[in-house]
XYZ file of C-alpha atoms in Angstrom:
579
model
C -120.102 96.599 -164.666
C -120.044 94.827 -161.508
C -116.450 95.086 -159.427
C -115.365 92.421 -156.885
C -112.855 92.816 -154.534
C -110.449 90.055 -153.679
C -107.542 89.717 -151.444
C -103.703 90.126 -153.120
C -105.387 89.390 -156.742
C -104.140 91.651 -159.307
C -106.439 92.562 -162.155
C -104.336 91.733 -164.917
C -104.071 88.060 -163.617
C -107.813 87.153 -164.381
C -107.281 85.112 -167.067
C -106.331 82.668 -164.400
C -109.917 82.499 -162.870
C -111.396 82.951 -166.218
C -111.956 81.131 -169.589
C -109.660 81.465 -171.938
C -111.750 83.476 -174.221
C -113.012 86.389 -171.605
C -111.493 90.096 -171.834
C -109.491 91.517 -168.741
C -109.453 94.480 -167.954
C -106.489 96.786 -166.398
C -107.036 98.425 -162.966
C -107.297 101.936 -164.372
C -109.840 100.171 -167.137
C -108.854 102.371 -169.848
C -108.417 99.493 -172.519
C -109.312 95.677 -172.791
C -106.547 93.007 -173.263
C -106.795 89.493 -174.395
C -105.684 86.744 -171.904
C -103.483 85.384 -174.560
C -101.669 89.392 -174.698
C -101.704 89.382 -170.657
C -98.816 86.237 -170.472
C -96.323 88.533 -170.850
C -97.520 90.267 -167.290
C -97.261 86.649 -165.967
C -93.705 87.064 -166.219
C -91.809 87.885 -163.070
C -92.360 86.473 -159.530
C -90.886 83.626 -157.314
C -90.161 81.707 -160.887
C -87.269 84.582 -161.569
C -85.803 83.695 -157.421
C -83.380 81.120 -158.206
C -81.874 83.023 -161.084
C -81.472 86.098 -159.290
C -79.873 84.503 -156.712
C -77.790 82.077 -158.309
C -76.560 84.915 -160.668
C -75.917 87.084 -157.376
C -74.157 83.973 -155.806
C -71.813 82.920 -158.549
C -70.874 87.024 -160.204
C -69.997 88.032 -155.920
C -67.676 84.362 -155.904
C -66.302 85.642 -158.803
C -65.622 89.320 -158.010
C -64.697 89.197 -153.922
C -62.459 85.669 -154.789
C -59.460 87.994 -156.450
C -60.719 91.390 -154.402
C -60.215 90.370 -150.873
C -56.417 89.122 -151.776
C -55.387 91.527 -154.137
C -52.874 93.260 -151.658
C -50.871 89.369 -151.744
C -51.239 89.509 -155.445
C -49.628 92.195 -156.257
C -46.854 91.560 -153.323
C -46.474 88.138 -154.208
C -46.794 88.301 -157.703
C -45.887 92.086 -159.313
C -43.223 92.621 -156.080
C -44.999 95.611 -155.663
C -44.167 97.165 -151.774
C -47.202 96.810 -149.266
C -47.768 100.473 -149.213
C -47.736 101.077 -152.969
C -50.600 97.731 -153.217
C -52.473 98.912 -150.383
C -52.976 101.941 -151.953
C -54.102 100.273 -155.437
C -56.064 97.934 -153.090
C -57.900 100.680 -151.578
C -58.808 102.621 -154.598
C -59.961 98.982 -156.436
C -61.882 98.048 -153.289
C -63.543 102.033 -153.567
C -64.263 102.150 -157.195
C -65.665 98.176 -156.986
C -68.684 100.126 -154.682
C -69.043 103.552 -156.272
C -68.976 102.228 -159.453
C -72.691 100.737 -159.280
C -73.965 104.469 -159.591
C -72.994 104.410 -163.175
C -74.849 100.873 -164.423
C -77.960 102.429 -162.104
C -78.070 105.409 -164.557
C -77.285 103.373 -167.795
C -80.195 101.000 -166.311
C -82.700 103.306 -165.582
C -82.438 106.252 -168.696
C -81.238 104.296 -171.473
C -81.137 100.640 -171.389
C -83.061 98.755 -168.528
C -82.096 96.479 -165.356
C -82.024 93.295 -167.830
C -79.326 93.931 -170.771
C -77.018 96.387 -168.220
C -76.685 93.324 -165.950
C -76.033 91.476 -168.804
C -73.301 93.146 -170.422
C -71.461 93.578 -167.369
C -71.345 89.981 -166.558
C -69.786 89.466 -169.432
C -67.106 92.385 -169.289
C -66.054 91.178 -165.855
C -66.064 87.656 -167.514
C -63.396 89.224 -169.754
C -61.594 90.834 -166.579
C -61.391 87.737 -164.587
C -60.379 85.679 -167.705
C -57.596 88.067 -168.022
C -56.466 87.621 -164.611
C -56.346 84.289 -165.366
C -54.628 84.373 -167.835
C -51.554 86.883 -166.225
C -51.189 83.835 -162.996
C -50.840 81.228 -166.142
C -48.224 82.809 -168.330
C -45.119 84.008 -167.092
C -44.332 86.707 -169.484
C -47.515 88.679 -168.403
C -45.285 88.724 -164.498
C -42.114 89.888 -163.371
C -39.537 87.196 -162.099
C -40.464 86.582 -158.755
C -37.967 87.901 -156.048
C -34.881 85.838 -155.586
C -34.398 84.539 -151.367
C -32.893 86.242 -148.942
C -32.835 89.048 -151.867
C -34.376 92.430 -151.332
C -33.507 93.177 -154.676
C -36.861 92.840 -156.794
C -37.672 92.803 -160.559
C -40.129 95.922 -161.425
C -42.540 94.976 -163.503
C -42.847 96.187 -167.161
C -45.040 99.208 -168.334
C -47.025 96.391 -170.472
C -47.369 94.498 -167.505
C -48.938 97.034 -165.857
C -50.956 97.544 -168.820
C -52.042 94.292 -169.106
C -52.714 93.948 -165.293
C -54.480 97.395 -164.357
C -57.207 96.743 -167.872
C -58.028 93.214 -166.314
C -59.159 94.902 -163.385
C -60.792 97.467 -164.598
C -62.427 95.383 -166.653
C -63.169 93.286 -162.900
C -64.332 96.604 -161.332
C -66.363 97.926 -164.338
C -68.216 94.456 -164.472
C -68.594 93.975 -161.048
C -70.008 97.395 -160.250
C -72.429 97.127 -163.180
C -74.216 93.899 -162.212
C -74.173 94.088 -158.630
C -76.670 96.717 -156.988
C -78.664 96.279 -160.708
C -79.356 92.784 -159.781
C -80.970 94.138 -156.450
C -82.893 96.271 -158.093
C -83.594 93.669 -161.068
C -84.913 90.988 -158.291
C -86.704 93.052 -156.989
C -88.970 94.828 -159.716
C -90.110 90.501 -160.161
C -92.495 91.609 -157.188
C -95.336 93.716 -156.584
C -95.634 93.590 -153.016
C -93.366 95.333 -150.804
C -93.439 92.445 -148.661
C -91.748 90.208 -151.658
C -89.625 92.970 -152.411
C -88.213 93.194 -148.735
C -88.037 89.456 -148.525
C -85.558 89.684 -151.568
C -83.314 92.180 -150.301
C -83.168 90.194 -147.248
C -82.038 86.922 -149.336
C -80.211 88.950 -151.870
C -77.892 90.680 -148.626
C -77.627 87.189 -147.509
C -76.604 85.282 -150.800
C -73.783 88.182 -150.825
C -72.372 87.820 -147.142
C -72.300 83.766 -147.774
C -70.542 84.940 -151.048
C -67.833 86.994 -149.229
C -67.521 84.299 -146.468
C -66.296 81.942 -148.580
C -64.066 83.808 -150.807
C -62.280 85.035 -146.901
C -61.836 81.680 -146.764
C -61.915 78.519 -149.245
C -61.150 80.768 -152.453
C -58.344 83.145 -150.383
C -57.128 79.404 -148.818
C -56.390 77.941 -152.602
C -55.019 80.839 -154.066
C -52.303 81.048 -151.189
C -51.876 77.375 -150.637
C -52.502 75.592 -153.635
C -51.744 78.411 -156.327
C -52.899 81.700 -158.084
C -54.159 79.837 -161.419
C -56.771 77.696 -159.870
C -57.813 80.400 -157.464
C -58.318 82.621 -159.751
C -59.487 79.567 -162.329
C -62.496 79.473 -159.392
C -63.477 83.301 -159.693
C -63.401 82.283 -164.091
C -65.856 79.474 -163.422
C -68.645 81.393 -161.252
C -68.509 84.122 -163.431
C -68.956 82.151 -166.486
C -72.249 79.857 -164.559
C -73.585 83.053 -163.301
C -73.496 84.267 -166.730
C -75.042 81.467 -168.009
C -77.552 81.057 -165.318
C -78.741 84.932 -165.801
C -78.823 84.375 -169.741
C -81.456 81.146 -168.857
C -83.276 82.913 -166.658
C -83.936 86.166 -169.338
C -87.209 84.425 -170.527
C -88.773 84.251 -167.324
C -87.857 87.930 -166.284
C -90.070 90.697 -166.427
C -88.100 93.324 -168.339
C -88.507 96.843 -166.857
C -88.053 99.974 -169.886
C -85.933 102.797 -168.990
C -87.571 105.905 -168.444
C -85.244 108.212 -169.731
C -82.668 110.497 -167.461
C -84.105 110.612 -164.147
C -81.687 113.853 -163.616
C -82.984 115.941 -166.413
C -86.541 115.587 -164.538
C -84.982 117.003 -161.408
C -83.463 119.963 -162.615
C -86.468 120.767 -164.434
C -88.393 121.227 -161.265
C -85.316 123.382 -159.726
C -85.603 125.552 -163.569
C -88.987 126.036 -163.368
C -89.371 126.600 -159.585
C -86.729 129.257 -159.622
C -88.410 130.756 -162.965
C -91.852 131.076 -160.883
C -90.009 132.203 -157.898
C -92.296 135.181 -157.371
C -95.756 133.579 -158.180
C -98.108 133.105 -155.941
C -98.538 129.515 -154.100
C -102.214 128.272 -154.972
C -104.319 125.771 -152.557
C -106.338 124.902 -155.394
C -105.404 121.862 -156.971
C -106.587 122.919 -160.480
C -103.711 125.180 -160.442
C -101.421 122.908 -160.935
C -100.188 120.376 -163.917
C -100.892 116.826 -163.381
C -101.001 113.784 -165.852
C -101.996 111.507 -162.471
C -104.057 111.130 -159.619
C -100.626 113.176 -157.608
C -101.690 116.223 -155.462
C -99.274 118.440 -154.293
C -97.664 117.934 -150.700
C -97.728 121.224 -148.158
C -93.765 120.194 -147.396
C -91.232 122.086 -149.293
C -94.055 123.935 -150.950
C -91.471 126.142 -153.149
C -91.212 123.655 -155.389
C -95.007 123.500 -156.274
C -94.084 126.515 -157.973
C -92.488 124.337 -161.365
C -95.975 122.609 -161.317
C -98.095 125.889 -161.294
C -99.693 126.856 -164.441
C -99.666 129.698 -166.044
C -100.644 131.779 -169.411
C -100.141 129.864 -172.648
C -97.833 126.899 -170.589
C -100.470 124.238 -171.948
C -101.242 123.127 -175.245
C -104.910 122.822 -175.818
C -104.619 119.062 -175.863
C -103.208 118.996 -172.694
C -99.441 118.902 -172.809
C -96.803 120.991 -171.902
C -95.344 123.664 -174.197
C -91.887 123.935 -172.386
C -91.218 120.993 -169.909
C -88.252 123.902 -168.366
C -90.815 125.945 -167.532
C -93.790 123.767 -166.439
C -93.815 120.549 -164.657
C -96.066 117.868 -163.375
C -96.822 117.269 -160.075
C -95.809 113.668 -160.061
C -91.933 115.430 -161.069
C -92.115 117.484 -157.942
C -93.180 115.229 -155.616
C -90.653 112.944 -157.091
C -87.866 115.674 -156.555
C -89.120 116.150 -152.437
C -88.845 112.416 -152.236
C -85.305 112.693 -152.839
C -84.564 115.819 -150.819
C -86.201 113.628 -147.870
C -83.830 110.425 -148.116
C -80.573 112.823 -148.357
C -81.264 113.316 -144.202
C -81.248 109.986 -144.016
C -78.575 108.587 -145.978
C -76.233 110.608 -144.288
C -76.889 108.950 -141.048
C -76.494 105.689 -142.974
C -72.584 107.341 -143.411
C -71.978 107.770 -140.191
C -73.168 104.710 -139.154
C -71.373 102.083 -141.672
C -68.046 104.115 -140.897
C -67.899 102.530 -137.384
C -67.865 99.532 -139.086
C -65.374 99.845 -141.493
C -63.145 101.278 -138.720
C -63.935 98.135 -136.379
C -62.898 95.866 -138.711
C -59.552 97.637 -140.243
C -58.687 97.939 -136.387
C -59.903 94.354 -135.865
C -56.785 93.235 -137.744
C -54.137 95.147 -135.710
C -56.131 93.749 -132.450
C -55.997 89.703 -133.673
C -52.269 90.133 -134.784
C -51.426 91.459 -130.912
C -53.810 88.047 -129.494
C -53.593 84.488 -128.979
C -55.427 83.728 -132.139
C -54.392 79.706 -131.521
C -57.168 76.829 -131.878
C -55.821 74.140 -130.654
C -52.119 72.738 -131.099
C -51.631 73.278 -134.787
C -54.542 75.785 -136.154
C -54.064 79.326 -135.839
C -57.105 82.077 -137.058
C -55.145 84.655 -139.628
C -56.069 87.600 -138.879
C -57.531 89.014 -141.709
C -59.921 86.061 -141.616
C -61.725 87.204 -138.722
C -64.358 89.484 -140.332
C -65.835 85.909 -141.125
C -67.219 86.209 -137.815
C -69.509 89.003 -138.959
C -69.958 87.809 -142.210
C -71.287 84.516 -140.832
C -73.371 86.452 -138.554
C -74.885 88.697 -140.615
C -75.707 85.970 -142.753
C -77.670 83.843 -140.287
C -79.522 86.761 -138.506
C -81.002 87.608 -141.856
C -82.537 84.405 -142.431
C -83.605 84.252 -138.550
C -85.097 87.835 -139.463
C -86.973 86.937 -142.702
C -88.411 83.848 -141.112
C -88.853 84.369 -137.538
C -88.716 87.528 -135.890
C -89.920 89.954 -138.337
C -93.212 86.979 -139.102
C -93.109 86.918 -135.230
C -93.675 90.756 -135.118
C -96.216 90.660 -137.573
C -98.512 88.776 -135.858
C -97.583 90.651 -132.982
C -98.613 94.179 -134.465
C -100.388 93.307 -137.556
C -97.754 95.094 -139.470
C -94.293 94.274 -141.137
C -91.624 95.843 -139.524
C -90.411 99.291 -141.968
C -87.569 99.637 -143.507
C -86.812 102.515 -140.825
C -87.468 100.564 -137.306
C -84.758 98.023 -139.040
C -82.561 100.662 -139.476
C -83.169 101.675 -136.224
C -82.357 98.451 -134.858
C -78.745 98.399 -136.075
C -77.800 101.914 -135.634
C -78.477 100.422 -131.054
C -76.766 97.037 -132.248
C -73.851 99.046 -133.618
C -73.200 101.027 -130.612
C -73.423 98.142 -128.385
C -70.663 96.415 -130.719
C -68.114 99.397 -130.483
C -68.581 99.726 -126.863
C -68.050 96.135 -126.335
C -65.023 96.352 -128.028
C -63.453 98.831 -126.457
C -63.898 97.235 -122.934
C -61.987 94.214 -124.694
C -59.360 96.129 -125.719
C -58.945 97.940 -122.050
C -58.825 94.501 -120.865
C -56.386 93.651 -123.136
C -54.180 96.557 -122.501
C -53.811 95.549 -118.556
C -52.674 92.203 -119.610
C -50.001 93.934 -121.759
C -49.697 96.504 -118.908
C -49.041 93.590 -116.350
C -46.455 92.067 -118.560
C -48.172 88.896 -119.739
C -46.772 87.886 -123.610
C -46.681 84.825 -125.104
C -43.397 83.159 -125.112
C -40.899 86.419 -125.545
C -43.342 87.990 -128.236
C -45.160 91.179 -128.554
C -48.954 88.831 -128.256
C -50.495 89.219 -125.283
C -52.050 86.382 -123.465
C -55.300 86.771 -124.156
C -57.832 84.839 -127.101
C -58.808 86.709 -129.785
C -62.238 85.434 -129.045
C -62.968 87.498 -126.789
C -63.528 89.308 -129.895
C -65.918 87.332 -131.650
C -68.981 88.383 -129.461
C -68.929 92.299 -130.722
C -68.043 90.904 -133.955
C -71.610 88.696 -133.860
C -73.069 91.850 -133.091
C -72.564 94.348 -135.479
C -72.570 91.650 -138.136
C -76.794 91.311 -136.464
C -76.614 94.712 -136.408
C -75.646 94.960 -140.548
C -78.518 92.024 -141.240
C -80.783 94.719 -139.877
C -79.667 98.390 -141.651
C -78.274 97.011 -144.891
C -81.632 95.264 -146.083
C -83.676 97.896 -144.182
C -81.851 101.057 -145.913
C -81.989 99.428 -149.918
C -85.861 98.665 -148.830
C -86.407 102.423 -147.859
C -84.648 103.654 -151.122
C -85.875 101.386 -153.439
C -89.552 101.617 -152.107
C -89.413 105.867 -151.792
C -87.534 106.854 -154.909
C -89.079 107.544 -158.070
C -89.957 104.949 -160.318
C -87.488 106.293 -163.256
C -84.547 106.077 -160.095
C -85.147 102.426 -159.312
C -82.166 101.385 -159.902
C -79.954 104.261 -158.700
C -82.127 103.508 -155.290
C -80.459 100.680 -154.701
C -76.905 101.490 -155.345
C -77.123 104.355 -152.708
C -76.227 101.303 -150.280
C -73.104 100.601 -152.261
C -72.073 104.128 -152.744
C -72.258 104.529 -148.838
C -69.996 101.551 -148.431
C -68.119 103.097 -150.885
C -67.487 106.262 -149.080
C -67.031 104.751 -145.889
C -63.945 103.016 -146.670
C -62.683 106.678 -147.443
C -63.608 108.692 -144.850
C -62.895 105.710 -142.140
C -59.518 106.169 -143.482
C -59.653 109.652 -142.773
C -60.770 109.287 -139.674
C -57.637 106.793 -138.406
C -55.521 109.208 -140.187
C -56.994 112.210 -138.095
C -56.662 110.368 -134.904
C -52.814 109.447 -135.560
C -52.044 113.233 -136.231
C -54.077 114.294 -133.224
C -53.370 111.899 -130.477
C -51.055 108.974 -129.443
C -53.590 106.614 -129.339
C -53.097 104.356 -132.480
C -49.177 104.291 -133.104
C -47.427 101.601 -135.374
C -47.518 98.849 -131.938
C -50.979 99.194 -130.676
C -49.626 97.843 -127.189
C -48.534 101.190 -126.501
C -51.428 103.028 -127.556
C -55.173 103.417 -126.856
C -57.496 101.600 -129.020
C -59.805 101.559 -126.455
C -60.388 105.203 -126.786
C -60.537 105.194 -130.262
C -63.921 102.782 -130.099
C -65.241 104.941 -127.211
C -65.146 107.965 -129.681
C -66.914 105.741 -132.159
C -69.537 104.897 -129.123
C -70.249 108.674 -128.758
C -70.050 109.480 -132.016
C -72.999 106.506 -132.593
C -75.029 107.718 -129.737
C -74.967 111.031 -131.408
C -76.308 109.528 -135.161
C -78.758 107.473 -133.656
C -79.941 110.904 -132.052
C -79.926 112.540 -135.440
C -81.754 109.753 -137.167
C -84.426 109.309 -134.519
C -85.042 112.926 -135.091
C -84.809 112.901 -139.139
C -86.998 109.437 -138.780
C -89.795 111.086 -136.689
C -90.470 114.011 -139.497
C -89.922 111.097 -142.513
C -93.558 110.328 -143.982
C -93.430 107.102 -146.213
C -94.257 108.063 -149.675
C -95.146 104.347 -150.955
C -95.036 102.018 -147.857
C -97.859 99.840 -148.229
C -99.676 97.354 -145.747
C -99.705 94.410 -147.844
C -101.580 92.152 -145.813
C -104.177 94.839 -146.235
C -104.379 95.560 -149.586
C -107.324 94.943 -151.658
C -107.599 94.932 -155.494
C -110.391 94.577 -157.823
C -110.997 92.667 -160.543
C -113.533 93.856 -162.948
C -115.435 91.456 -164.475
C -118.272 92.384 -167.557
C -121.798 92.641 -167.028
């Protein structure tokens, strides 16, 4: 048997330099398969793009068109006080991006990527049809509030009913399909390349997606009405169910490997039960079913993978998978004790950001936010800036710079120099914006309002440049952290990889909450009229406290080993042809 190398040609795709009639062999070679068998492996690739995507474009429309004006909706149209819908807005907006976690584990132990994106497209389908359907019938609202009246019909407890199922419904939908469809677009790929090329597009196609709900979908439901706002978010849920269900035959569908969790704590059982063996350096010592060798880091947990008396079967497997493990399990257990490091500096760095924008608001609504005459930016419109930005950088990264540094090096640039990249960008946002705000606070100081009003005379866009720059800086980290996850965690955690990214965002909106509410109990620097307090400060803090995380993640970055990063335009596969 002769074997031929050839540049980024997979084995199993022979039968499309072959006749028809040959045999094709897998890489390991352990069986033959007939070319006609082998069309399922065709399955995947570029084809699957525009279905990802489209799906990815028309479920975010659909999701972020009622999410980003719920607080109006329930003002507006349940008289609910700002407080009490802030609140629900808040825990919504939380639950929307910690609720991925739970479609990652239904996708990867029991059903796959495929059916759990699926089914949730369809359940927030039923969410956002419900919504719908409250805006269009009056009975399913309380009367609105009479003029000049601060007297206010409560709504019913079936009103609430009816209101708080359609979005869970929303949330439990949205969650489901989102991060999954990351993970889904990417497993089309083989080549870590492709795979970070996706994220790129699949971070972009959800910025656009938020852009224009700020904005065209947020515009009609508050100027033309709720029913055909909300009649928009109906319609690109239903295409982008459609669109996925077309697509299904062109997918290639991943099979869940069972509870990814139970494997874990295996290795902690059996590590701890072996606590007092002795740590071998022979590699016969230990269980394998692959090629794996164990690492020398965290070498305790080689321990679960050590064999001893009567722990194997005499055709090889294990007698009780608590008590003996492979090494493939352990090594897949230290690759998730490695990203934990890691992830937390991905906290602290997206909380900046969710504390830049919240304050962002209170800034624009204290600024000359007029363009022109007649046009005025509302202020909870400009996080479009970033939006937009982030959007074009990651095209401009994906085909320019990161090609550009490619042939510069002769290497892609990993997942952790991006992440790099935005945790400098970030810092240089937050400082810029605090030297806005000073200078906005010595117009105030100096007495210059607009026309016997609390807005000082200054443009709010002087704000846009720092705004640009941490939405560069996001185009960088968000891509570059779902990259390092997805390409580092074990296979059978694929998809709960890729929802680490929304689970940070998740948390962020939390604990940058707690950190505004910390500042206001322990300093005078953000009281209810900004012009008397000390934003500045507050984004200095964030400066230092940015300088210190990018500290902390050079050092956790400098000890990180890459477990699967591969130099594609390296790589070399065989295809074995007969003799």
């Amino acid at each position: 048997m002769k074997i031929k190398p050839l540049n980024h040609v997979k084995s199993y795709r022979l039968q499309q330099l072959a006749p028809v009639n040959i045999l094709t062999y897998s890489n390991d070679g352990e069986a033959p398969m007939s070319a006609d068998s082998s069309t399922k492996r065709r399955n995947g690739g570029w084809i699957t793009f525009p279905f990802m995507i489209a799906t990815l474009l028309f479920l975010s429309l659909a999701v972020l068109g009622w999410l980003f004006n719920l607080i109006v909706f329930l003002i507006e149209e349940f008289n609910m006080k700002s407080i009490a819908a802030a609140q629900i807005a808040n825990i919504v907006s939380g639950c929307t991006f910690m609720f991925p976690v739970v479609g990652a584990i239904a996708a990867d132990s029991f059903f796959g990527t495929i059916p759990v994106i699926s089914v949730s497209a369809f359940i927030s389908l039923m969410g956002v049809c419900l919504l719908t359907l409250i805006v269009s019938v009056d009975s399913l609202r309380p009367k609105p509030c009479e003029t000049g009246s601060s007297l206010c019909e409560s709504p019913s407890n079936i009103q609430l009913g009816v209101l708080y199922s359609a979005i869970t419904l929303a949330c439990v939908g949205a969650g489901g399909n989102r991060f999954t469809l990351a993970t889904a677009g990417a497993n089309q790929f083989k080549k870590t390349k492709d795979q970070g090329s996706f994220f790129n597009w699949f971070f972009f196609t959800w910025y656009f997606a938020a852009a224009i709900s700020t904005t065209a979908i947020v515009y009609a439901e508050e100027n033309i009405s709720w029913t055909f706002g909300f009649g928009i978010c109906l319609t690109a849920n239903l295409l982008g169910f459609l669109v996925f269900l077309s697509g299904k035959r062109f997918f290639k569908h991943d099979k869940p490997l069972g509870s990814p969790f139970t494997s874990l704590l295996r290795v902690i059982f059996a590590a701890v039960h072996k606590r007092k063996a002795e740590i071998s350096i022979d590699n016969k010592d230990y269980h394998t079913e692959s090629k794996a060798i164990p690492t020398k880091s965290f070498r305790f947990l080689n321990r679960a993978a050590l064999k001893q008396e009567d722990e194997v079967k005499p055709d090889g497997t294990i007698r009780n998978p608590w008590r003996l493990c492979s090494v493939q399990q352990v090594e897949d257990f230290k690759a998730v004790i490695r990203i934990i490091p890691l992830a937390l500096a991905t906290i602290f760095l997206s909380t900046p950001i969710a504390t830049q924008l919240s304050l962002t608001v209170l800034q624009g609504l204290v600024m000359d936010r007029s363009l022109g005459p007649k046009f005025k930016i509302p202020a909870g419109s400009l996080q479009v800036v970033t939006l937009l930005s982030t959007c074009f950088f990651i095209i401009v990264n994906d085909r320019l710079l990161y090609p550009f540094y490619q042939k510069l090096t002769g290497k892609f640039p990993t997942p952790l120099q991006r992440v790099g990249i935005g945790h400098v960008l970030n810092i240089l946002s937050m400082a810029l914006t605090a030297i806005v705000e000073a200078k906005r606070l010595k117009i105030v100081e100096n007495g210059h309002f607009l026309e016997s009003s609390s807005v000082a005379d200054m443009s709010a866009l002087w704000l846009f440049p720092s705004l640009v720059i941490v939405g560069i800086g996001e185009a960088f980290h968000f891509p570059g952290n779902v990259a390092l996850c997805y390409q580092e965690f074990p296979e059978s955690m694929k998809n709960i990889a890729t929802s680490i990214t929304s689970v940070v965002i998740g948390v962020c909106f939390y604990t940058s909450t707690a950190l505004i509410d910390l500042i206001q109990r322990t300093t005078a620097w953000l009281p209810d009229d900004i012009n008397h307090g000390r934003v500045d400060n507050v984004y200095w803090v964030l400066t230092i406290g940015g300088v210190l995380n990018l500290g902390y993640f050079l050092a956790c970055s400098w000890v990180y080993k890459y477990r699967n990063l591969e130099d594609d335009d390296h790589e070399k596969d065989s295809v074995v042809s007969p003799p």
